[in-house]
mmCIF file of the C-alpha atoms, coordinates in Angstrom:
data_MODEL
# 
_entry.id   MODEL 
# 
loop_
_atom_site.group_PDB 
_atom_site.id 
_atom_site.type_symbol 
_atom_site.label_atom_id 
_atom_site.label_alt_id 
_atom_site.label_comp_id 
_atom_site.label_asym_id 
_atom_site.label_entity_id 
_atom_site.label_seq_id 
_atom_site.pdbx_PDB_ins_code 
_atom_site.Cartn_x 
_atom_site.Cartn_y 
_atom_site.Cartn_z 
_atom_site.occupancy 
_atom_site.B_iso_or_equiv 
_atom_site.pdbx_formal_charge 
_atom_site.auth_seq_id 
_atom_site.auth_comp_id 
_atom_site.auth_asym_id 
_atom_site.auth_atom_id 
_atom_site.pdbx_PDB_model_num 
ATOM 1   C CA . MET A 1 1   ? 0.098   -0.121  -0.047 1.00 0.00 ? 1   MET A CA 1 
ATOM 2   C CA . HIS A 1 2   ? 2.694   2.559   1.015  1.00 0.00 ? 2   HIS A CA 1 
ATOM 3   C CA . GLY A 1 3   ? 6.357   2.618   0.457  1.00 0.00 ? 3   GLY A CA 1 
ATOM 4   C CA . GLU A 1 4   ? 6.750   3.266   4.437  1.00 0.00 ? 4   GLU A CA 1 
ATOM 5   C CA . LEU A 1 5   ? 3.541   2.282   6.159  1.00 0.00 ? 5   LEU A CA 1 
ATOM 6   C CA . GLY A 1 6   ? 3.752   2.296   9.823  1.00 0.00 ? 6   GLY A CA 1 
ATOM 7   C CA . PRO A 1 7   ? 1.790   3.319   12.855 1.00 0.00 ? 7   PRO A CA 1 
ATOM 8   C CA . ASP A 1 8   ? 2.760   7.108   12.371 1.00 0.00 ? 8   ASP A CA 1 
ATOM 9   C CA . HIS A 1 9   ? 0.839   6.977   9.009  1.00 0.00 ? 9   HIS A CA 1 
ATOM 10  C CA . VAL A 1 10  ? -2.460  5.641   10.404 1.00 0.00 ? 10  VAL A CA 1 
ATOM 11  C CA . ARG A 1 11  ? -5.001  7.478   12.789 1.00 0.00 ? 11  ARG A CA 1 
ATOM 12  C CA . VAL A 1 12  ? -8.064  6.734   14.219 1.00 0.00 ? 12  VAL A CA 1 
ATOM 13  C CA . ASP A 1 13  ? -11.105 8.598   13.424 1.00 0.00 ? 13  ASP A CA 1 
ATOM 14  C CA . PRO A 1 14  ? -13.717 9.682   16.156 1.00 0.00 ? 14  PRO A CA 1 
ATOM 15  C CA . ALA A 1 15  ? -15.955 6.285   15.240 1.00 0.00 ? 15  ALA A CA 1 
ATOM 16  C CA . GLY A 1 16  ? -12.625 4.219   16.043 1.00 0.00 ? 16  GLY A CA 1 
ATOM 17  C CA . ASN A 1 17  ? -11.875 3.350   12.382 1.00 0.00 ? 17  ASN A CA 1 
ATOM 18  C CA . PRO A 1 18  ? -8.302  3.457   11.064 1.00 0.00 ? 18  PRO A CA 1 
ATOM 19  C CA . VAL A 1 19  ? -7.653  6.127   8.694  1.00 0.00 ? 19  VAL A CA 1 
ATOM 20  C CA . LEU A 1 20  ? -4.434  6.420   6.457  1.00 0.00 ? 20  LEU A CA 1 
ATOM 21  C CA . ILE A 1 21  ? -2.671  9.699   6.366  1.00 0.00 ? 21  ILE A CA 1 
ATOM 22  C CA . ASP A 1 22  ? 0.517   10.631  4.547  1.00 0.00 ? 22  ASP A CA 1 
ATOM 23  C CA . ILE A 1 23  ? -0.190  8.887   1.122  1.00 0.00 ? 23  ILE A CA 1 
ATOM 24  C CA . GLU A 1 24  ? 1.594   11.076  -1.493 1.00 0.00 ? 24  GLU A CA 1 
ATOM 25  C CA . GLY A 1 25  ? 3.914   7.866   -2.277 1.00 0.00 ? 25  GLY A CA 1 
ATOM 26  C CA . THR A 1 26  ? 0.990   5.306   -2.324 1.00 0.00 ? 26  THR A CA 1 
ATOM 27  C CA . MET A 1 27  ? 1.718   2.282   -4.462 1.00 0.00 ? 27  MET A CA 1 
ATOM 28  C CA . TYR A 1 28  ? 0.662   -1.291  -4.284 1.00 0.00 ? 28  TYR A CA 1 
ATOM 29  C CA . PHE A 1 29  ? 2.719   -3.826  -2.430 1.00 0.00 ? 29  PHE A CA 1 
ATOM 30  C CA . ASP A 1 30  ? 2.108   -7.524  -1.576 1.00 0.00 ? 30  ASP A CA 1 
ATOM 31  C CA . ALA A 1 31  ? 0.911   -8.036  2.136  1.00 0.00 ? 31  ALA A CA 1 
ATOM 32  C CA . GLU A 1 32  ? 4.189   -9.872  2.731  1.00 0.00 ? 32  GLU A CA 1 
ATOM 33  C CA . TRP A 1 33  ? 6.231   -6.751  1.739  1.00 0.00 ? 33  TRP A CA 1 
ATOM 34  C CA . GLU A 1 34  ? 4.202   -4.725  4.317  1.00 0.00 ? 34  GLU A CA 1 
ATOM 35  C CA . HIS A 1 35  ? 4.600   -7.374  7.121  1.00 0.00 ? 35  HIS A CA 1 
ATOM 36  C CA . VAL A 1 36  ? 8.601   -7.517  6.401  1.00 0.00 ? 36  VAL A CA 1 
ATOM 37  C CA . PHE A 1 37  ? 8.710   -3.709  6.635  1.00 0.00 ? 37  PHE A CA 1 
ATOM 38  C CA . LEU A 1 38  ? 6.700   -3.766  9.815  1.00 0.00 ? 38  LEU A CA 1 
ATOM 39  C CA . ARG A 1 39  ? 8.746   -6.546  11.288 1.00 0.00 ? 39  ARG A CA 1 
ATOM 40  C CA . LEU A 1 40  ? 11.902  -4.694  10.721 1.00 0.00 ? 40  LEU A CA 1 
ATOM 41  C CA . ARG A 1 41  ? 10.631  -1.158  11.929 1.00 0.00 ? 41  ARG A CA 1 
ATOM 42  C CA . LEU A 1 42  ? 8.708   -2.398  15.102 1.00 0.00 ? 42  LEU A CA 1 
ATOM 43  C CA . ASP A 1 43  ? 10.717  -5.490  16.050 1.00 0.00 ? 43  ASP A CA 1 
ATOM 44  C CA . GLU A 1 44  ? 8.849   -7.177  19.216 1.00 0.00 ? 44  GLU A CA 1 
ATOM 45  C CA . ALA A 1 45  ? 6.072   -4.531  18.762 1.00 0.00 ? 45  ALA A CA 1 
ATOM 46  C CA . TYR A 1 46  ? 5.291   -6.283  15.519 1.00 0.00 ? 46  TYR A CA 1 
ATOM 47  C CA . GLU A 1 47  ? 3.716   -9.481  17.282 1.00 0.00 ? 47  GLU A CA 1 
ATOM 48  C CA . PRO A 1 48  ? 0.067   -8.227  17.752 1.00 0.00 ? 48  PRO A CA 1 
ATOM 49  C CA . LEU A 1 49  ? 0.091   -7.531  13.998 1.00 0.00 ? 49  LEU A CA 1 
ATOM 50  C CA . ARG A 1 50  ? 1.137   -11.015 12.907 1.00 0.00 ? 50  ARG A CA 1 
ATOM 51  C CA . VAL A 1 51  ? -1.438  -12.832 10.629 1.00 0.00 ? 51  VAL A CA 1 
ATOM 52  C CA . PRO A 1 52  ? -1.775  -16.419 9.751  1.00 0.00 ? 52  PRO A CA 1 
ATOM 53  C CA . GLY A 1 53  ? -0.984  -17.620 6.264  1.00 0.00 ? 53  GLY A CA 1 
ATOM 54  C CA . PRO A 1 54  ? 1.549   -15.154 4.633  1.00 0.00 ? 54  PRO A CA 1 
ATOM 55  C CA . ASP A 1 55  ? 3.520   -16.846 1.773  1.00 0.00 ? 55  ASP A CA 1 
ATOM 56  C CA . GLU A 1 56  ? 7.089   -17.779 3.277  1.00 0.00 ? 56  GLU A CA 1 
ATOM 57  C CA . ASP A 1 57  ? 8.856   -17.532 0.006  1.00 0.00 ? 57  ASP A CA 1 
ATOM 58  C CA . ARG A 1 58  ? 7.700   -14.065 -0.554 1.00 0.00 ? 58  ARG A CA 1 
ATOM 59  C CA . LEU A 1 59  ? 8.567   -12.936 3.143  1.00 0.00 ? 59  LEU A CA 1 
ATOM 60  C CA . ALA A 1 60  ? 12.100  -14.500 2.764  1.00 0.00 ? 60  ALA A CA 1 
ATOM 61  C CA . PHE A 1 61  ? 12.609  -12.608 -0.721 1.00 0.00 ? 61  PHE A CA 1 
ATOM 62  C CA . TYR A 1 62  ? 11.086  -9.419  0.509  1.00 0.00 ? 62  TYR A CA 1 
ATOM 63  C CA . LEU A 1 63  ? 13.251  -9.625  3.632  1.00 0.00 ? 63  LEU A CA 1 
ATOM 64  C CA . LEU A 1 64  ? 16.315  -9.910  1.662  1.00 0.00 ? 64  LEU A CA 1 
ATOM 65  C CA . ALA A 1 65  ? 15.205  -7.096  -0.703 1.00 0.00 ? 65  ALA A CA 1 
ATOM 66  C CA . GLN A 1 66  ? 14.563  -4.601  2.242  1.00 0.00 ? 66  GLN A CA 1 
ATOM 67  C CA . HIS A 1 67  ? 18.095  -5.511  3.820  1.00 0.00 ? 67  HIS A CA 1 
ATOM 68  C CA . LEU A 1 68  ? 19.687  -4.897  0.524  1.00 0.00 ? 68  LEU A CA 1 
ATOM 69  C CA . ALA A 1 69  ? 17.752  -1.420  0.192  1.00 0.00 ? 69  ALA A CA 1 
ATOM 70  C CA . LEU A 1 70  ? 18.894  -0.650  3.903  1.00 0.00 ? 70  LEU A CA 1 
ATOM 71  C CA . VAL A 1 71  ? 22.443  -1.190  2.685  1.00 0.00 ? 71  VAL A CA 1 
ATOM 72  C CA . ALA A 1 72  ? 22.225  0.863   -0.441 1.00 0.00 ? 72  ALA A CA 1 
ATOM 73  C CA . GLY A 1 73  ? 20.352  3.845   1.009  1.00 0.00 ? 73  GLY A CA 1 
ATOM 74  C CA . PRO A 1 74  ? 22.866  4.623   3.737  1.00 0.00 ? 74  PRO A CA 1 
ATOM 75  C CA . LEU A 1 75  ? 25.796  4.037   1.457  1.00 0.00 ? 75  LEU A CA 1 
ATOM 76  C CA . ARG A 1 76  ? 24.318  6.573   -0.907 1.00 0.00 ? 76  ARG A CA 1 
ATOM 77  C CA . LEU A 1 77  ? 24.215  9.197   2.028  1.00 0.00 ? 77  LEU A CA 1 
ATOM 78  C CA . LEU A 1 78  ? 27.978  8.250   2.872  1.00 0.00 ? 78  LEU A CA 1 
ATOM 79  C CA . ASP A 1 79  ? 28.635  9.137   -0.773 1.00 0.00 ? 79  ASP A CA 1 
ATOM 80  C CA . GLY A 1 80  ? 28.087  12.714  0.280  1.00 0.00 ? 80  GLY A CA 1 
ATOM 81  C CA . ALA A 1 81  ? 28.661  14.991  3.350  1.00 0.00 ? 81  ALA A CA 1 
ATOM 82  C CA . PHE A 1 82  ? 26.289  13.312  5.662  1.00 0.00 ? 82  PHE A CA 1 
ATOM 83  C CA . PRO A 1 83  ? 26.799  14.436  9.110  1.00 0.00 ? 83  PRO A CA 1 
ATOM 84  C CA . GLY A 1 84  ? 25.758  11.115  11.017 1.00 0.00 ? 84  GLY A CA 1 
ATOM 85  C CA . ARG A 1 85  ? 28.476  9.176   9.180  1.00 0.00 ? 85  ARG A CA 1 
ATOM 86  C CA . ALA A 1 86  ? 29.101  6.419   11.765 1.00 0.00 ? 86  ALA A CA 1 
ATOM 87  C CA . ALA A 1 87  ? 25.436  5.742   12.588 1.00 0.00 ? 87  ALA A CA 1 
ATOM 88  C CA . MET A 1 88  ? 24.826  5.407   8.570  1.00 0.00 ? 88  MET A CA 1 
ATOM 89  C CA . ALA A 1 89  ? 27.811  3.119   8.444  1.00 0.00 ? 89  ALA A CA 1 
ATOM 90  C CA . ALA A 1 90  ? 26.550  0.899   11.277 1.00 0.00 ? 90  ALA A CA 1 
ATOM 91  C CA . ILE A 1 91  ? 23.100  0.608   9.619  1.00 0.00 ? 91  ILE A CA 1 
ATOM 92  C CA . ALA A 1 92  ? 24.620  -0.437  6.356  1.00 0.00 ? 92  ALA A CA 1 
ATOM 93  C CA . ALA A 1 93  ? 26.982  -2.997  8.026  1.00 0.00 ? 93  ALA A CA 1 
ATOM 94  C CA . HIS A 1 94  ? 24.069  -4.319  10.196 1.00 0.00 ? 94  HIS A CA 1 
ATOM 95  C CA . HIS A 1 95  ? 22.013  -4.777  7.114  1.00 0.00 ? 95  HIS A CA 1 
ATOM 96  C CA . LEU A 1 96  ? 24.868  -6.250  5.074  1.00 0.00 ? 96  LEU A CA 1 
ATOM 97  C CA . ALA A 1 97  ? 25.439  -8.916  7.531  1.00 0.00 ? 97  ALA A CA 1 
ATOM 98  C CA . GLU A 1 98  ? 21.649  -9.756  7.582  1.00 0.00 ? 98  GLU A CA 1 
ATOM 99  C CA . ALA A 1 99  ? 21.480  -9.920  3.863  1.00 0.00 ? 99  ALA A CA 1 
ATOM 100 C CA . LEU A 1 100 ? 24.495  -12.125 3.713  1.00 0.00 ? 100 LEU A CA 1 
ATOM 101 C CA . LYS A 1 101 ? 22.965  -14.323 6.502  1.00 0.00 ? 101 LYS A CA 1 
ATOM 102 C CA . ALA A 1 102 ? 19.677  -14.663 4.521  1.00 0.00 ? 102 ALA A CA 1 
ATOM 103 C CA . VAL A 1 103 ? 21.513  -16.127 1.629  1.00 0.00 ? 103 VAL A CA 1 
ATOM 104 C CA . ALA A 1 104 ? 23.662  -18.235 4.061  1.00 0.00 ? 104 ALA A CA 1 
ATOM 105 C CA . VAL A 1 105 ? 27.052  -16.440 3.127  1.00 0.00 ? 105 VAL A CA 1 
ATOM 106 C CA . PRO A 1 106 ? 29.182  -15.844 6.040  1.00 0.00 ? 106 PRO A CA 1 
ATOM 107 C CA . LEU A 1 107 ? 31.029  -12.580 6.417  1.00 0.00 ? 107 LEU A CA 1 
ATOM 108 C CA . GLY A 1 108 ? 34.517  -13.317 5.352  1.00 0.00 ? 108 GLY A CA 1 
ATOM 109 C CA . GLY A 1 109 ? 33.639  -15.425 2.375  1.00 0.00 ? 109 GLY A CA 1 
ATOM 110 C CA . GLY A 1 110 ? 32.277  -18.822 2.172  1.00 0.00 ? 110 GLY A CA 1 
ATOM 111 C CA . ARG A 1 111 ? 31.165  -21.145 -0.573 1.00 0.00 ? 111 ARG A CA 1 
ATOM 112 C CA . TRP A 1 112 ? 29.141  -19.742 -3.477 1.00 0.00 ? 112 TRP A CA 1 
ATOM 113 C CA . PRO A 1 113 ? 26.707  -20.654 -4.689 1.00 0.00 ? 113 PRO A CA 1 
ATOM 114 C CA . PRO A 1 114 ? 25.752  -22.406 -1.442 1.00 0.00 ? 114 PRO A CA 1 
ATOM 115 C CA . GLY A 1 115 ? 24.665  -26.039 -1.607 1.00 0.00 ? 115 GLY A CA 1 
ATOM 116 C CA . ARG A 1 116 ? 21.392  -27.481 -0.970 1.00 0.00 ? 116 ARG A CA 1 
ATOM 117 C CA . ALA A 1 117 ? 22.184  -27.889 2.751  1.00 0.00 ? 117 ALA A CA 1 
ATOM 118 C CA . ASP A 1 118 ? 23.036  -24.179 2.834  1.00 0.00 ? 118 ASP A CA 1 
ATOM 119 C CA . THR A 1 119 ? 19.643  -22.866 1.402  1.00 0.00 ? 119 THR A CA 1 
ATOM 120 C CA . PRO A 1 120 ? 17.704  -20.856 3.941  1.00 0.00 ? 120 PRO A CA 1 
ATOM 121 C CA . ARG A 1 121 ? 14.291  -21.675 4.748  1.00 0.00 ? 121 ARG A CA 1 
ATOM 122 C CA . GLY A 1 122 ? 11.754  -20.273 2.192  1.00 0.00 ? 122 GLY A CA 1 
ATOM 123 C CA . VAL A 1 123 ? 14.131  -20.248 -0.567 1.00 0.00 ? 123 VAL A CA 1 
ATOM 124 C CA . ARG A 1 124 ? 13.554  -22.517 -3.565 1.00 0.00 ? 124 ARG A CA 1 
ATOM 125 C CA . ARG A 1 125 ? 16.049  -23.975 -5.700 1.00 0.00 ? 125 ARG A CA 1 
# 
């Protein structure tokens, strides 16, 4: 639905209905994309939003895609004169490690392509 949908983009009207706000970048996403984003953003606070039945393959793919985006974005900022360089470098390093973990490549190298035993859950060969 939204490129960055989170709790700060939803308000409750006087009748108790949720209302989306800040929708200038509205686009369609799979529900799995949104759930991965919310899990990354909310961490333990995500649990009440968990729903049964999401496609595990899509969740794994979108998690990898979002980790890669969270490497690329901070690196683009570091290419300029961004003032919070240490924080951005830490974000990029964290998400690079998570992306490599998602494809079962240990930091420092490893066998590529990984064998069947190294295939992360939810990734088809």
